[in-house]
Every structure is written in structure tokens, then in C-alpha cells.
Short mmCIF file of C-alpha atoms and ligand atoms in Angstrom, two decimals:
data_model
loop_
_atom_site.label_atom_id
_atom_site.label_comp_id
_atom_site.label_asym_id
_atom_site.label_seq_id
_atom_site.Cartn_x
_atom_site.Cartn_y
_atom_site.Cartn_z
CA MET O 4 -27.71 13.06 -17.91
CA ARG O 5 -26.77 12.73 -21.37
CA ALA O 6 -28.80 12.57 -24.45
CA CYS O 7 -28.61 12.47 -28.38
CA ILE O 8 -31.43 12.99 -30.56
CA PHE O 9 -31.56 11.75 -33.90
CA LEU O 10 -33.44 13.95 -36.42
CA ALA O 11 -33.63 11.92 -39.67
CA PRO O 12 -35.66 10.86 -42.89
CA PRO O 13 -36.95 7.30 -42.83
CA ALA O 14 -34.06 4.89 -43.57
CA ALA O 15 -31.56 7.42 -42.98
CA GLY O 16 -29.22 4.77 -41.25
CA LYS O 17 -30.11 5.79 -37.48
CA GLY O 18 -29.47 2.35 -36.60
CA THR O 19 -26.53 2.31 -37.73
CA TYR O 20 -25.09 5.56 -36.12
CA SER O 21 -27.23 4.36 -32.99
CA ASN O 22 -25.31 1.01 -32.67
CA TYR O 23 -22.01 2.92 -33.04
CA LEU O 24 -22.90 4.94 -29.90
CA ILE O 25 -24.09 1.85 -27.82
CA LYS O 26 -20.94 0.13 -28.70
CA LYS O 27 -18.13 2.82 -28.54
CA TYR O 28 -19.69 4.99 -25.88
CA GLY O 29 -22.09 3.10 -23.63
CA TYR O 30 -25.16 4.79 -24.62
CA GLN O 31 -28.53 3.14 -23.98
CA GLN O 32 -30.80 3.30 -26.79
CA PHE O 33 -34.84 4.45 -26.46
CA SER O 34 -36.15 3.46 -30.14
CA THR O 35 -40.00 4.53 -29.80
CA GLY O 36 -40.32 2.45 -33.33
CA ASP O 37 -39.57 -0.64 -31.47
CA ILE O 38 -41.71 0.12 -28.26
CA LEU O 39 -44.40 0.92 -30.93
CA ARG O 40 -44.01 -2.11 -33.07
CA LYS O 41 -44.27 -3.99 -29.70
CA ARG O 42 -47.38 -2.30 -28.30
CA ALA O 43 -48.75 -3.28 -31.90
CA GLU O 44 -48.43 -6.96 -31.09
CA ASN O 45 -51.57 -6.34 -29.02
CA ASP O 46 -53.20 -3.34 -30.34
CA LYS O 47 -54.83 -3.69 -33.88
CA GLU O 48 -55.53 -0.31 -34.19
CA LEU O 49 -51.92 0.88 -33.64
CA GLU O 50 -50.56 -2.16 -36.10
CA ARG O 51 -52.90 -0.39 -38.83
CA VAL O 52 -51.48 3.19 -38.55
CA LEU O 53 -47.79 1.67 -38.37
CA ALA O 54 -48.33 -0.39 -41.50
CA SER O 55 -49.87 2.85 -43.20
CA GLY O 56 -46.45 4.61 -42.82
CA LYS O 57 -48.93 7.44 -41.22
CA PHE O 58 -47.64 9.22 -37.75
CA VAL O 59 -48.76 7.98 -34.47
CA ASP O 60 -50.37 10.46 -32.49
CA ASP O 61 -48.37 12.96 -30.03
CA GLU O 62 -50.52 11.62 -26.77
CA THR O 63 -49.11 8.05 -27.49
CA ILE O 64 -45.70 9.46 -28.38
CA ILE O 65 -45.54 11.87 -25.00
CA GLU O 66 -46.67 8.69 -22.88
CA ILE O 67 -44.09 6.39 -24.17
CA LEU O 68 -41.55 9.43 -23.45
CA SER O 69 -42.33 9.86 -19.77
CA ASP O 70 -42.72 6.47 -19.29
CA GLU O 71 -39.40 5.52 -20.66
CA LEU O 72 -37.36 8.70 -19.42
CA GLN O 73 -38.28 7.93 -16.16
CA LYS O 74 -36.73 4.16 -16.22
CA LEU O 75 -33.22 5.86 -17.29
CA SER O 76 -30.63 6.13 -14.48
CA ASP O 77 -28.80 9.50 -14.69
CA ASP O 78 -25.22 7.75 -15.38
CA THR O 79 -26.17 6.65 -18.85
CA PRO O 80 -26.00 8.70 -21.82
CA PHE O 81 -28.87 7.80 -24.24
CA ILE O 82 -30.30 7.93 -27.65
CA LEU O 83 -33.92 9.55 -28.23
CA ASP O 84 -34.68 7.36 -31.79
CA GLY O 85 -38.15 8.21 -33.64
CA VAL O 86 -39.20 11.07 -31.54
CA PRO O 87 -39.79 14.01 -31.63
CA ARG O 88 -41.40 14.00 -34.94
CA THR O 89 -43.62 17.00 -34.46
CA LEU O 90 -43.01 20.56 -33.31
CA HIS O 91 -45.52 19.94 -30.19
CA GLN O 92 -43.68 16.53 -29.33
CA ALA O 93 -40.20 18.70 -29.59
CA GLN O 94 -41.63 21.35 -27.45
CA ILE O 95 -42.82 19.02 -24.45
CA LEU O 96 -39.56 17.13 -25.12
CA SER O 97 -37.77 20.14 -24.26
CA GLN O 98 -39.26 20.68 -20.96
CA MET O 99 -38.58 17.15 -20.19
CA LEU O 100 -34.93 17.73 -20.90
CA GLU O 101 -34.49 21.30 -19.15
CA GLY O 102 -31.04 21.61 -17.90
CA LYS O 103 -29.96 18.08 -19.17
CA ASP O 104 -27.14 18.25 -21.73
CA TYR O 105 -28.05 16.99 -24.95
CA GLN O 106 -27.47 17.05 -28.79
CA VAL O 107 -29.61 17.08 -31.93
CA ILE O 108 -27.86 15.28 -34.58
CA TYR O 109 -29.73 15.84 -38.31
CA LEU O 110 -28.92 13.04 -40.79
CA ASP O 111 -28.40 14.79 -44.03
CA ILE O 112 -28.97 12.73 -47.09
CA GLU O 113 -29.82 12.17 -50.66
CA GLU O 114 -33.78 10.53 -51.70
CA GLU O 115 -32.41 8.38 -53.85
CA THR O 116 -30.01 6.60 -51.31
CA LEU O 117 -32.93 6.53 -48.94
CA LYS O 118 -35.13 4.37 -51.11
CA LYS O 119 -32.17 1.96 -51.89
CA ARG O 120 -32.02 1.76 -48.07
CA VAL O 121 -35.82 1.15 -47.57
CA VAL O 122 -35.88 -1.72 -49.96
CA GLY O 123 -32.50 -3.56 -49.14
CA ARG O 124 -32.99 -3.07 -45.43
CA ARG O 125 -32.95 -6.33 -43.14
CA ILE O 126 -33.09 -6.19 -39.39
CA CYS O 127 -32.09 -9.06 -36.93
CA PRO O 128 -35.37 -9.35 -34.48
CA LYS O 129 -33.15 -10.09 -31.81
CA CYS O 130 -30.16 -7.70 -31.46
CA HIS O 131 -32.32 -5.32 -33.93
CA ARG O 132 -28.83 -4.66 -35.82
CA SER O 133 -29.50 -3.61 -39.29
CA TYR O 134 -28.17 -4.53 -42.56
CA ASN O 135 -28.56 -3.62 -46.10
CA VAL O 136 -28.38 -6.22 -49.39
CA LEU O 137 -27.95 -3.29 -51.90
CA PHE O 138 -24.93 -1.72 -50.04
CA ASP O 139 -21.20 -3.01 -49.53
CA GLY O 140 -20.26 -3.23 -46.33
CA PHE O 141 -23.71 -3.52 -44.89
CA ARG O 142 -24.32 -6.99 -45.81
CA PRO O 143 -24.48 -9.87 -43.38
CA LYS O 144 -21.23 -12.14 -43.73
CA VAL O 145 -23.51 -15.02 -44.36
CA GLU O 146 -26.78 -14.49 -46.35
CA ASN O 147 -29.52 -13.28 -44.56
CA ILE O 148 -27.83 -14.20 -41.10
CA CYS O 149 -27.12 -11.88 -38.35
CA ASP O 150 -23.46 -11.75 -37.96
CA ASP O 151 -23.80 -11.46 -34.08
CA CYS O 152 -26.77 -13.85 -32.98
CA GLY O 153 -26.70 -16.23 -36.07
CA ILE O 154 -30.47 -16.21 -36.81
CA ALA O 155 -32.48 -15.32 -39.78
CA LEU O 156 -32.61 -11.65 -40.53
CA GLU O 157 -36.32 -10.02 -40.99
CA THR O 158 -38.01 -7.31 -43.69
CA ARG O 159 -40.22 -4.79 -41.71
CA LYS O 160 -43.38 -4.77 -42.45
CA ASP O 161 -43.25 -0.97 -43.00
CA ASP O 162 -40.46 -1.35 -45.58
CA ASN O 163 -41.80 -0.76 -48.97
CA LEU O 164 -42.03 2.31 -51.39
CA GLU O 165 -45.47 3.20 -50.80
CA SER O 166 -45.35 2.94 -46.99
CA PHE O 167 -41.74 4.82 -47.27
CA GLN O 168 -43.09 8.00 -49.69
CA ILE O 169 -45.71 8.30 -47.34
CA ARG O 170 -43.38 8.52 -44.37
CA LEU O 171 -41.15 10.77 -46.06
CA ASP O 172 -43.79 13.12 -47.06
CA GLU O 173 -44.93 13.14 -43.36
CA PHE O 174 -41.23 13.77 -42.19
CA MET O 175 -41.00 16.76 -44.55
CA LYS O 176 -43.84 18.30 -43.55
CA ASN O 177 -44.03 17.69 -39.60
CA THR O 178 -40.43 17.04 -38.73
CA TYR O 179 -38.17 18.84 -41.03
CA PRO O 180 -39.53 21.98 -39.61
CA LEU O 181 -37.51 20.84 -36.32
CA LYS O 182 -33.90 21.44 -37.86
CA GLU O 183 -34.74 25.06 -37.30
CA TYR O 184 -36.59 24.70 -34.14
CA TYR O 185 -33.50 23.06 -32.72
CA ASP O 186 -30.70 25.63 -34.50
CA ASN O 187 -32.33 28.24 -32.80
CA LEU O 188 -31.93 26.76 -29.51
CA GLY O 189 -28.18 26.23 -30.42
CA LYS O 190 -28.49 22.33 -30.43
CA LEU O 191 -28.42 21.59 -33.73
CA TYR O 192 -25.50 19.68 -35.59
CA VAL O 193 -25.67 18.45 -39.33
CA LEU O 194 -24.13 15.36 -40.08
CA ASP O 195 -23.27 14.82 -43.53
CA THR O 196 -23.95 10.97 -44.13
CA ASN O 197 -23.30 11.01 -47.85
CA LEU O 198 -19.84 10.41 -46.72
CA SER O 199 -18.50 7.05 -46.03
CA GLN O 200 -19.53 5.35 -43.12
CA GLU O 201 -16.29 5.50 -41.52
CA GLU O 202 -16.10 9.15 -41.92
CA SER O 203 -19.74 9.90 -40.83
CA LEU O 204 -19.11 7.68 -37.70
CA HIS O 205 -15.78 9.50 -36.75
CA GLU O 206 -17.60 12.75 -37.17
CA LEU O 207 -20.40 11.96 -34.87
CA GLY O 208 -17.73 10.88 -32.31
CA GLU O 209 -16.45 14.29 -32.47
CA ILE O 210 -19.82 16.00 -32.39
CA LEU O 211 -20.38 14.29 -29.18
CA LYS O 212 -17.22 14.90 -27.54
ZN1 ZN W 329 -28.48 -10.24 -34.08
#
């Protein structure tokens, strides 16, 4: 079993990097964000937490993690997206991944760029491909329509500046310290995403070789 973990501030473009790994290298995606949003459809309290931009509690995340990891086959490399977000989650995950081959990719990016990404982001509700109307090369071919599915794109409920600032503060406080944690384990790779998308994707491919 091979895994790739993205450690990234909110809106750092994880979706783009994940899709690249899925399409080019056959990775399976496991996004806690998507799973949580699905659960929130039947859970008002969870919906409220997600809309506020605050972190979901560790217990819920760990429960989802162990559920999902069991469903994965040993042959398929997979991406952990949106987890771990706290040192506690990281420590439990380290036990779950004991003896497995995995790498942690830190997406390094400037805060101003992140804000533009949040405001301009549009998501396909069917294939989850993400677009951005504020950046060249990230817009859909037809305005507000998914290139792959031909259906209307959506804005996420939590994609607004106030919610973003809370998520960024939470990230800096809880998740940023994991950079050091994984660096000490010899698992950390820093990917400079201020480069062009093509260069960043190429670099990611090189890291995961
Ligand atoms: Zn689509």
C-alpha cells in the first residue's frame, strides 16, 4: 500500500494535485472533506461546524479514517486529502500506516494567492474537479460548466473570506506544526506551488517516483 498525504493551507490547490495523481498515476482519492460534506446532509450539527470553518473533532475524523482505510485495496496507491489536521490525528495515522510506503507533501503558497483561490473557486458537483474563475488556465472552457461532465459548477458553502480566515488560523495553529513532525520522520517534501502549474505538477511526479 502506498499513500500520499497533502499538508496544505485551505485552498492551496490540493484538488488539482490530487486529480493529477488520479489521472496520471491511478491514485485513489480519499477526501475527508467530501465524506464530511456528505455526512452533513443528514447531520445538522456537523453542517453547522463545517459552515463555520472550524475543525471537526478528532474522534469523528479518526473513525472515518479507519473505516475508509479498510476499504482500500493493497495494490492501489491512495491520497489522503484533508487529514491529518492535528498532531493527535497524525500520531494515530502514523500507527495505521506503520510499515507502509507514504510521503507527505507540503504545498507551499502565498496567502494572497490563497484568498483569490477561495473567492474564485468553482467545483463540479459530479466529478469534484475544481476550477477557478480568477486564474488563467483554471477556468472552464464554457462559463460555469464542467469540461468533463457538461453540468453547472457550484460554489462551496464554506468558500467565503470570513470562513477562509478561520480555516487559515486553524491551519496555522493546529496543522502547520505537522510540517516539523513529518520532517522529523523523514517523510516531508515541500512543493513550491508558486511555480507555474505545469512545473509544480512535474515536480510532484518527481517526488513520488
Ligand atoms: Zn465534472
